[in-house]
Coordinates of C-alpha atoms in Angstrom, one line a residue:
Chain M
M1 CA 133.7 64.3 54.7
N2 CA 131.0 66.8 55.2
V3 CA 128.2 66.6 57.7
A4 CA 125.6 65.5 55.3
T5 CA 127.6 62.5 53.9
A6 CA 128.6 61.6 57.5
K7 CA 124.9 61.5 58.4
T8 CA 124.1 59.3 55.3
E9 CA 127.0 57.0 56.1
A10 CA 125.7 56.6 59.7
A11 CA 122.2 56.0 58.4
V12 CA 123.4 53.3 56.0
F13 CA 125.4 51.7 58.8
F14 CA 122.5 51.7 61.3
R15 CA 120.1 50.5 58.7
R16 CA 122.3 47.5 57.9
F17 CA 122.9 46.9 61.6
L18 CA 119.1 47.1 62.4
I19 CA 118.2 44.7 59.5
A20 CA 120.9 42.2 60.5
L21 CA 119.7 42.4 64.1
V22 CA 116.1 41.8 63.2
R23 CA 117.1 38.9 60.9
I24 CA 118.9 37.3 63.8
A25 CA 116.3 38.1 66.4
V26 CA 113.1 37.3 64.6
G27 CA 114.2 35.5 61.4
A28 CA 112.2 37.9 59.1
R29 CA 111.5 35.3 56.6
S30 CA 109.5 36.1 53.5
E31 CA 107.0 33.9 51.6
W32 CA 105.8 35.3 48.3
L33 CA 102.5 33.5 47.8
G34 CA 100.5 35.8 45.5
C35 CA 103.1 37.9 43.8
T36 CA 106.9 38.1 43.2
P37 CA 109.2 40.7 44.7
K38 CA 109.4 43.3 42.0
P39 CA 110.8 46.8 42.3
T40 CA 107.7 48.3 40.8
R41 CA 105.5 51.0 42.4
R42 CA 103.4 49.3 45.0
I43 CA 101.4 49.9 48.2
Y44 CA 102.2 47.2 50.7
F45 CA 99.6 47.0 53.6
A46 CA 100.1 44.8 56.6
N47 CA 98.6 44.0 60.0
H48 CA 100.2 45.8 62.9
G49 CA 101.3 43.8 66.0
S50 CA 104.4 45.4 67.4
H51 CA 107.1 48.0 66.9
V52 CA 109.3 45.4 65.3
D53 CA 107.0 44.9 62.3
T54 CA 108.0 47.9 60.2
V55 CA 111.6 46.7 60.3
A56 CA 110.5 43.1 59.9
V57 CA 108.8 43.8 56.6
M58 CA 111.7 45.9 55.5
A59 CA 114.1 43.1 56.4
A60 CA 112.0 40.6 54.5
L61 CA 112.1 42.6 51.3
P62 CA 115.0 42.1 48.9
W63 CA 117.2 45.2 48.9
Q64 CA 116.2 46.3 45.4
V65 CA 112.6 46.6 46.6
R66 CA 113.5 47.8 50.1
R67 CA 115.5 50.8 48.9
R68 CA 112.4 52.3 47.2
T69 CA 109.8 51.3 49.8
H70 CA 108.9 53.8 52.6
P71 CA 107.0 52.8 55.7
V72 CA 104.3 55.2 56.8
A73 CA 104.6 56.1 60.5
A74 CA 102.7 58.2 63.0
R75 CA 104.2 61.6 63.6
D76 CA 102.9 61.9 67.1
Y77 CA 105.0 58.9 68.1
W78 CA 108.0 58.8 65.7
G79 CA 108.4 62.6 65.6
K80 CA 108.6 62.9 69.4
T81 CA 112.3 63.4 69.8
K82 CA 115.3 63.9 67.5
V83 CA 116.3 60.2 68.1
H84 CA 112.9 59.0 67.2
R85 CA 113.0 61.1 64.0
F86 CA 116.4 59.9 63.1
I87 CA 115.4 56.3 63.5
A88 CA 112.2 56.8 61.5
E89 CA 113.1 59.2 58.8
T90 CA 116.8 58.6 58.2
I91 CA 117.4 54.9 59.1
V92 CA 114.1 53.3 58.1
R93 CA 113.3 55.9 55.4
A94 CA 109.8 56.3 56.8
V95 CA 107.4 59.0 55.9
L96 CA 105.7 60.6 58.9
I97 CA 102.0 61.5 58.8
D98 CA 99.5 63.1 61.3
R99 CA 97.0 60.7 62.7
K100 CA 94.8 63.6 63.9
P101 CA 95.2 66.2 61.1
E102 CA 94.0 69.8 61.2
P103 CA 90.6 70.1 59.5
G104 CA 91.0 71.0 55.9
T105 CA 94.5 69.5 55.5
N106 CA 95.4 66.3 53.7
P107 CA 97.5 64.1 56.0
L108 CA 98.3 61.7 53.2
E109 CA 100.0 64.4 51.1
P110 CA 103.6 63.4 51.8
V111 CA 102.7 59.8 51.0
E112 CA 101.0 60.8 47.7
R113 CA 104.1 62.8 46.8
L114 CA 106.3 59.7 47.2
L115 CA 103.9 57.6 45.1
E116 CA 103.9 60.3 42.4
R117 CA 107.7 60.0 42.3
G118 CA 107.4 56.3 41.6
Q119 CA 108.3 55.1 45.1
S120 CA 106.5 52.3 47.0
I121 CA 105.0 52.6 50.5
L122 CA 104.2 50.3 53.4
I123 CA 101.2 51.1 55.5
F124 CA 99.5 49.6 58.5
P125 CA 95.8 50.4 57.9
E126 CA 94.8 49.4 61.4
G127 CA 96.3 52.7 62.4
T128 CA 97.5 51.5 65.8
R129 CA 99.0 48.4 67.3
A130 CA 96.2 46.0 68.0
E131 CA 95.6 44.9 71.6
G132 CA 94.3 41.4 71.3
D133 CA 94.8 38.6 68.8
E134 CA 92.5 40.2 66.3
V135 CA 93.3 42.4 63.3
A136 CA 91.4 45.6 63.8
E137 CA 89.1 47.3 61.2
F138 CA 91.0 49.2 58.6
R139 CA 91.0 53.0 58.5
S140 CA 90.1 54.8 55.3
G141 CA 93.6 56.0 54.2
I142 CA 94.3 53.0 52.1
F143 CA 90.9 53.5 50.3
R144 CA 91.8 57.1 49.5
L145 CA 95.2 56.1 48.2
A146 CA 93.5 53.4 46.0
Q147 CA 91.1 56.0 44.7
R148 CA 93.9 58.5 44.0
F149 CA 96.2 55.9 42.3
P150 CA 93.9 53.3 40.7
D151 CA 96.7 51.7 38.7
I152 CA 98.9 50.8 41.6
E153 CA 99.0 47.2 42.9
L154 CA 98.0 47.0 46.6
V155 CA 99.8 44.0 48.1
P156 CA 98.5 42.5 51.3
V157 CA 101.1 41.4 53.8
Y158 CA 100.5 39.2 56.9
L159 CA 103.0 39.2 59.7
D160 CA 103.0 36.1 61.6
N161 CA 103.8 35.9 65.3
L162 CA 104.8 39.5 65.8
R163 CA 102.3 40.1 68.5
R164 CA 103.9 37.2 70.4
I165 CA 107.4 38.7 69.9
L166 CA 106.8 42.1 71.5
P167 CA 103.2 42.6 72.7
K168 CA 101.9 46.1 73.3
G169 CA 103.0 47.3 76.7
S170 CA 106.0 44.9 77.0
M171 CA 109.6 45.9 76.6
L172 CA 110.9 42.3 76.8
P173 CA 111.0 40.5 73.4
V174 CA 110.6 36.7 72.9
P175 CA 112.7 35.6 69.9
I176 CA 110.1 33.7 68.0
T177 CA 110.6 33.5 64.2
C178 CA 108.4 35.9 62.2
T179 CA 107.3 35.3 58.6
A180 CA 106.0 38.0 56.3
R181 CA 103.6 36.5 53.8
F182 CA 102.9 38.5 50.6
G183 CA 99.5 37.9 49.0
A184 CA 98.0 38.5 45.6
P185 CA 97.7 42.2 44.7
L186 CA 94.3 43.9 44.8
R187 CA 93.0 47.0 43.1
L188 CA 90.0 49.2 43.7
Q189 CA 87.2 47.9 41.5
P190 CA 85.1 50.5 39.6
G191 CA 82.3 51.8 41.7
E192 CA 83.4 49.9 44.8
E193 CA 82.2 51.5 48.1
K194 CA 84.7 52.4 50.9
A195 CA 83.3 49.8 53.4
A196 CA 83.4 47.0 50.9
F197 CA 86.9 47.8 49.8
L198 CA 88.2 48.1 53.3
G199 CA 86.5 44.8 54.2
R200 CA 88.0 43.1 51.1
A201 CA 91.5 44.5 51.9
R202 CA 91.3 43.3 55.5
A203 CA 90.0 39.8 54.4
A204 CA 93.0 39.6 52.0
V205 CA 95.4 40.1 54.9
L206 CA 93.5 37.7 57.2
A207 CA 93.5 35.0 54.4
L208 CA 97.3 34.9 54.6
D209 CA 97.1 33.8 58.3
V210 CA 97.6 30.0 57.8
T211 CA 96.7 29.2 61.4
R212 CA 93.3 30.8 61.1
P213 CA 90.3 28.5 60.2
V214 CA 88.7 29.4 56.9
P215 CA 85.7 31.7 57.8
A216 CA 82.3 30.2 57.3
A217 CA 80.8 33.4 56.1
P218 CA 81.2 34.1 52.3
V219 CA 84.2 36.5 52.4
D220 CA 85.7 37.4 49.1
N221 CA 89.0 35.5 49.1
S222 CA 89.2 35.3 45.4
Q223 CA 92.2 37.5 45.2
A224 CA 94.2 35.9 47.9
V225 CA 96.1 32.6 47.7
R226 CA 96.0 30.2 50.6
P227 CA 99.1 28.0 50.7
Chain U
M1 CA 143.2 12.4 72.3
K2 CA 143.8 14.8 69.4
E3 CA 145.0 12.0 67.2
T4 CA 141.9 9.8 67.8
L5 CA 139.6 12.8 67.3
F6 CA 141.4 13.9 64.1
G7 CA 141.3 10.3 62.9
V8 CA 137.5 10.0 63.4
L9 CA 136.9 13.4 61.8
A10 CA 139.0 12.5 58.9
G11 CA 137.0 9.3 58.5
I12 CA 133.8 11.3 58.5
V13 CA 135.2 13.7 55.9
V14 CA 136.1 10.7 53.6
L15 CA 132.6 9.3 54.0
L16 CA 131.0 12.7 53.2
A17 CA 133.3 13.0 50.1
L18 CA 132.1 9.6 49.0
A19 CA 128.5 10.6 49.6
S20 CA 129.0 13.7 47.6
L21 CA 130.5 11.7 44.8
V22 CA 127.7 9.1 44.8
G23 CA 125.2 12.0 44.9
A24 CA 126.7 13.6 41.8
V25 CA 126.7 10.4 39.9
L26 CA 123.0 9.7 40.9
E27 CA 122.0 13.2 39.9
H28 CA 123.7 12.7 36.5
R29 CA 121.9 9.4 36.0
A30 CA 118.4 10.3 37.3
T31 CA 115.7 10.6 34.7
K32 CA 112.3 10.3 36.3
P33 CA 111.0 13.6 37.8
E34 CA 110.4 12.0 41.3
S35 CA 113.8 10.4 41.4
I36 CA 115.4 13.7 40.4
A37 CA 113.6 15.3 43.3
T38 CA 114.7 12.6 45.7
V39 CA 118.4 12.9 44.5
R40 CA 118.3 16.7 44.8
N41 CA 117.0 16.4 48.4
L42 CA 119.7 13.8 49.1
N43 CA 122.4 16.1 47.8
A44 CA 121.0 19.0 49.7
R45 CA 121.2 16.9 52.8
T46 CA 124.8 15.9 52.1
R47 CA 125.8 19.6 51.6
S48 CA 124.2 20.4 54.9
W49 CA 126.1 17.6 56.5
W50 CA 129.4 19.2 55.4
V51 CA 128.4 22.4 57.2
M52 CA 127.2 20.5 60.3
V53 CA 130.4 18.4 60.5
L54 CA 132.6 21.6 60.1
V55 CA 130.7 23.5 62.8
V56 CA 130.4 20.7 65.3
G57 CA 133.8 19.2 64.6
G58 CA 135.4 22.7 64.8
A59 CA 133.7 23.5 68.1
I60 CA 134.8 20.2 69.7
L61 CA 138.4 20.6 68.5
A62 CA 138.3 24.2 69.8
G63 CA 137.7 22.9 73.3
H64 CA 135.2 22.7 76.2
T65 CA 134.0 26.3 76.2
A66 CA 133.3 26.3 72.5
T67 CA 131.4 23.0 72.7
V68 CA 129.2 24.3 75.5
V69 CA 128.6 27.6 73.7
L70 CA 127.7 25.7 70.5
F71 CA 125.1 23.5 72.2
A72 CA 123.7 26.5 74.0
I73 CA 123.2 28.2 70.6
L74 CA 121.6 25.0 69.2
S75 CA 119.3 24.8 72.2
F76 CA 118.3 28.5 71.6
M77 CA 117.5 27.8 68.0
A78 CA 115.6 24.7 68.8
L79 CA 113.6 26.4 71.5
R80 CA 112.8 29.2 69.1
E81 CA 111.6 26.7 66.5
F82 CA 109.5 25.0 69.2
W83 CA 107.8 28.3 70.1
T84 CA 107.4 29.4 66.5
L85 CA 105.1 26.4 65.9
T86 CA 103.5 26.0 69.4
P87 CA 100.8 28.5 70.1
S88 CA 101.1 30.7 73.1
R89 CA 99.0 33.5 74.7
R90 CA 99.8 36.9 76.0
G91 CA 99.9 35.4 79.5
D92 CA 102.8 33.2 78.6
H93 CA 105.0 36.2 77.6
Y94 CA 107.1 36.5 80.7
A95 CA 107.5 32.7 81.1
L96 CA 108.8 32.6 77.5
F97 CA 111.1 35.5 78.0
L98 CA 112.6 33.8 81.1
S99 CA 112.9 30.5 79.2
F100 CA 115.0 32.0 76.5
F101 CA 117.0 34.6 78.4
V102 CA 117.3 33.3 82.0
V103 CA 116.7 29.6 82.3
L104 CA 118.6 28.6 79.1
P105 CA 121.8 30.6 79.8
Y106 CA 121.8 29.8 83.4
H107 CA 121.4 26.0 82.7
Y108 CA 124.4 26.1 80.3
Y109 CA 126.4 28.2 82.8
L110 CA 125.8 25.5 85.4
L111 CA 127.1 23.0 82.8
A112 CA 130.2 25.2 82.1
I113 CA 131.1 25.5 85.8
E114 CA 130.4 21.7 86.2
W115 CA 128.0 22.1 89.1
Y116 CA 126.3 18.7 88.4
G117 CA 123.9 18.7 91.3
M118 CA 122.3 22.0 90.3
F119 CA 122.5 21.3 86.6
I120 CA 120.5 18.2 86.9
I121 CA 117.6 19.7 89.0
F122 CA 117.5 23.4 87.8
I123 CA 115.0 22.9 85.0
P124 CA 113.1 19.9 86.3
V125 CA 112.6 21.5 89.7
Y126 CA 113.2 25.2 89.9
A127 CA 112.1 26.2 86.3
F128 CA 109.1 23.8 86.7
L129 CA 108.0 25.8 89.8
L130 CA 109.1 29.3 88.8
L131 CA 107.6 29.6 85.3
P132 CA 104.0 28.7 86.1
A133 CA 104.2 31.0 89.2
V134 CA 105.3 33.9 87.0
A135 CA 102.5 33.0 84.5
T136 CA 99.9 33.3 87.2
L137 CA 100.8 36.9 87.7
M138 CA 99.4 37.7 84.3
G139 CA 96.0 36.4 85.5
D140 CA 95.1 34.4 82.4
T141 CA 93.6 31.0 83.5
N142 CA 92.6 30.0 80.0
E143 CA 94.1 26.5 79.3
F144 CA 96.5 27.2 82.1
L145 CA 97.5 23.6 82.7
A146 CA 98.2 22.9 79.0
R147 CA 100.1 26.2 78.6
S148 CA 102.3 25.4 81.6
A149 CA 103.0 22.0 80.3
K150 CA 104.0 23.4 76.9
V151 CA 106.5 25.8 78.6
Q152 CA 108.0 22.9 80.5
W153 CA 108.1 20.6 77.5
G154 CA 109.8 23.2 75.4
L155 CA 112.6 23.6 78.0
M156 CA 112.9 19.9 78.7
L157 CA 113.3 18.9 75.1
T158 CA 115.3 21.7 73.6
V159 CA 117.4 22.7 76.6
F160 CA 117.6 20.1 79.3
A161 CA 117.7 17.0 77.1
I162 CA 120.0 18.3 74.4
S163 CA 122.4 19.7 77.0
H164 CA 123.2 16.1 78.1
A165 CA 125.5 15.8 75.1
P166 CA 127.9 18.5 76.2
A167 CA 127.3 17.4 79.8
L168 CA 129.4 14.4 79.0
L169 CA 132.4 16.8 79.4
M170 CA 131.7 16.6 83.2
L171 CA 132.3 12.9 83.3
D172 CA 135.6 11.3 84.2
T173 CA 135.6 7.9 82.4
G174 CA 139.3 7.6 81.7
V175 CA 138.8 8.6 78.0
P176 CA 138.6 12.2 76.9
S177 CA 134.9 13.3 77.2
A178 CA 135.0 15.1 73.8
L179 CA 135.4 11.7 72.2
L180 CA 132.2 10.5 74.0
I181 CA 130.3 13.4 72.5
V182 CA 131.5 12.6 69.0
Y183 CA 130.7 8.9 69.6
L184 CA 127.1 9.7 70.7
I185 CA 126.6 12.1 67.7
I186 CA 128.0 9.6 65.2
V187 CA 125.9 6.7 66.4
V188 CA 122.7 8.7 66.7
Q189 CA 123.0 10.5 63.4
L190 CA 124.3 7.5 61.5
S191 CA 121.2 5.6 62.8
D192 CA 119.1 8.3 61.2
V193 CA 121.1 8.3 57.9
F194 CA 121.1 4.4 57.7
Q195 CA 117.4 4.3 58.4
Y196 CA 116.8 6.8 55.6
V197 CA 119.1 4.8 53.2
W198 CA 117.7 1.3 54.1
G199 CA 114.2 2.7 53.9
K200 CA 114.8 4.2 50.4
L201 CA 116.4 1.0 49.2
I202 CA 114.2 -1.8 50.5
G203 CA 111.5 -0.1 52.6
K204 CA 108.0 -1.6 52.1
H205 CA 106.1 -1.8 55.3
R206 CA 105.2 1.5 56.9
F207 CA 105.9 1.6 60.6
S208 CA 103.4 4.4 61.5
P209 CA 101.7 6.2 58.6
N210 CA 100.1 8.6 61.0
I211 CA 103.2 10.0 62.6
S212 CA 106.2 9.4 60.2
P213 CA 105.0 8.3 56.8
N214 CA 108.6 7.8 55.6
K215 CA 109.6 5.4 58.4
T216 CA 109.5 1.8 57.3
I217 CA 110.1 -1.4 59.4
E218 CA 112.9 -2.4 57.0
G219 CA 114.5 1.0 57.4
L220 CA 114.3 0.9 61.2
V221 CA 115.8 -2.6 61.5
G222 CA 118.4 -2.3 58.8
G223 CA 119.4 1.3 59.9
G224 CA 119.4 0.4 63.6
L225 CA 121.5 -2.7 63.2
S226 CA 124.0 -0.9 60.9
A227 CA 124.4 1.9 63.4
I228 CA 124.9 -0.6 66.3
L229 CA 127.5 -2.3 64.2
V230 CA 129.4 1.0 63.6
G231 CA 129.0 1.8 67.3
T232 CA 130.5 -1.5 68.3
M233 CA 133.4 -1.1 65.9
L234 CA 134.2 2.4 67.3
H235 CA 134.5 1.0 70.9
R236 CA 138.1 2.2 71.1
M237 CA 136.8 5.8 71.3
T238 CA 135.0 4.9 74.6
P239 CA 135.6 3.2 77.9
F240 CA 133.3 0.3 76.7
S241 CA 134.3 -3.2 75.7
P242 CA 133.0 -4.3 72.3
L243 CA 130.0 -6.0 73.9
Q244 CA 129.3 -3.1 76.1
A245 CA 129.6 -0.8 73.1
A246 CA 127.0 -2.9 71.3
A247 CA 124.6 -2.6 74.3
V248 CA 125.2 1.2 74.7
S249 CA 124.7 1.7 70.9
T250 CA 121.5 -0.2 71.1
V251 CA 120.3 2.1 73.9
I252 CA 121.3 5.1 71.7
V253 CA 119.6 3.8 68.6
V254 CA 116.3 2.9 70.4
A255 CA 116.2 6.1 72.3
G256 CA 117.1 8.1 69.2
F257 CA 114.3 6.4 67.3
F258 CA 111.7 7.3 69.9
G259 CA 113.1 10.8 70.1
G260 CA 112.5 11.4 66.4
F261 CA 109.1 9.7 66.7
V262 CA 107.9 11.7 69.7
L263 CA 109.0 15.0 68.1
S264 CA 107.3 14.0 64.8
A265 CA 104.1 13.3 66.8
I266 CA 104.3 16.8 68.3
K267 CA 104.9 18.2 64.8
R268 CA 101.8 16.4 63.4
D269 CA 99.8 17.7 66.4
L270 CA 100.9 21.3 65.5
K271 CA 100.1 20.6 61.8
A272 CA 103.7 21.2 60.6
K273 CA 105.9 19.2 58.3
D274 CA 109.2 20.6 59.5
W275 CA 110.3 22.5 62.6
G276 CA 112.1 25.1 60.7
Y277 CA 114.0 25.9 57.5
I278 CA 117.6 26.7 58.6
I279 CA 119.3 23.5 57.4
E280 CA 118.8 22.9 53.7
G281 CA 117.2 19.5 53.0
H282 CA 116.7 18.7 56.7
G283 CA 114.3 21.4 57.9
G284 CA 115.1 23.0 61.2
V285 CA 117.6 22.4 64.0
L286 CA 115.0 20.5 65.9
D287 CA 114.5 18.2 62.9
R288 CA 118.2 17.3 63.0
V289 CA 118.6 16.9 66.8
D290 CA 115.2 15.3 67.5
S291 CA 116.8 11.8 68.1
L292 CA 119.5 13.4 70.2
T293 CA 116.8 14.8 72.7
F294 CA 116.1 11.2 73.8
A295 CA 119.4 9.6 73.2
A296 CA 121.7 12.1 75.0
P297 CA 120.2 11.8 78.5
L298 CA 120.1 8.0 78.4
F299 CA 123.7 7.8 77.0
F300 CA 124.8 10.3 79.7
H301 CA 123.2 8.4 82.6
V302 CA 124.3 5.0 81.4
T303 CA 127.8 6.2 81.1
R304 CA 127.7 8.1 84.4
Y305 CA 126.2 5.2 86.4
W306 CA 128.4 2.4 85.1
F307 CA 131.6 3.8 83.7
T308 CA 132.7 6.7 85.9
S309 CA 135.2 6.3 88.7

């Protein structure tokens, strides 16, 4: 066995181990409310509560979908050491991007290349793990991807309870069950402004939080399904 | 003791086989959509019973350690279901971590080494004082009293109360304690099953539509009496005379009923139908052991007070 295959074998083993661990530790249940798990090219976008959530979404996906879905992770964190890189790139099959890119470069380029090859991605548009119980405003990356690939389905994902499992700043997990809820896909509408689209995308994620009271303000929930 | 235990388990297996057979016939004959749904759910429940009997029976046959470990795992899963539905704040994080990874294992360790004095006060006294103290360190006073109460309730119901079933292993009653655990589980679970069956057959008057819409007075009375009858007939497994067995079974049935009832009330308060999803047709672990949470401590203390040497 040569070095490359040994590394792949190790990655497969660690990946299975990690997914089994997450399934036991947090349940990683999936509820498909607005779409079905299809291995088509998609952009999954989710709220971000803890380090576990990338693996939680991956564990919640059926393997046919999982094997072609790549989480987008921050290079400044996951590229820090060789171990970080191995976990992110080889085990989780993540694609690393720069959160603070050099002027004139396109930080989303590696993501776009994957989408062009027909792969799916998973992004956390809040950019960083949120501090409180709120879902932060979305950054513009998802808007640019929606512009660049207008025919791709954007699937909102809400991760329940993750913030309670491993809050920011804590190393001690609490084994509460996590559910990943997949909502109805959205697309960029013709002529839709950036702010409107980002607001709509965020509302679609929030609408999947079944514990949240329905907002009084007229938010466009037409694309999301409430169970 | 092994022969009695094998005999009882064989009896349960025969009953389950019968239930599977009846279920198959009913599924074959059902025509209306709602009766098909009911029969499907019934058969899912029966399938889950097979798994539960194999797991619990296997652990009890395997010995004391396996029994204690099994109940520790059940407590862990029940506590997780409790906290998945019960809201908590950032300030509860360390109290929850300690509940799962320190209080629960240590409580079952005390059970395993049979240190009764510490076992019986550890959660009601020491965890009760320690966990709110830890929570204050986080500095969040928002709903502090309610949050502390939830932490304590979670432990009392899912760890302290449930552990009284394996705690029967500590008692010296003259009969093997494993048989007492099986006896308790049979009476409490049969009571649930009989209530379900009687309710489906002749149930008319709802007992409490707000809390448990499926519970009917006919189901409660018929199911309770049937379970007490079985509990009386099984008195040879226990140190009780037939009359005493009838009285003890009544205690188990009434306590079990209120256990299910209180846990349902909490579920309604939390706006949930089931505690979890892990047992097909039943819901979560806590849906299945809800009656045990109340019945186990009462059965334990009745037995310990009147029937140990």
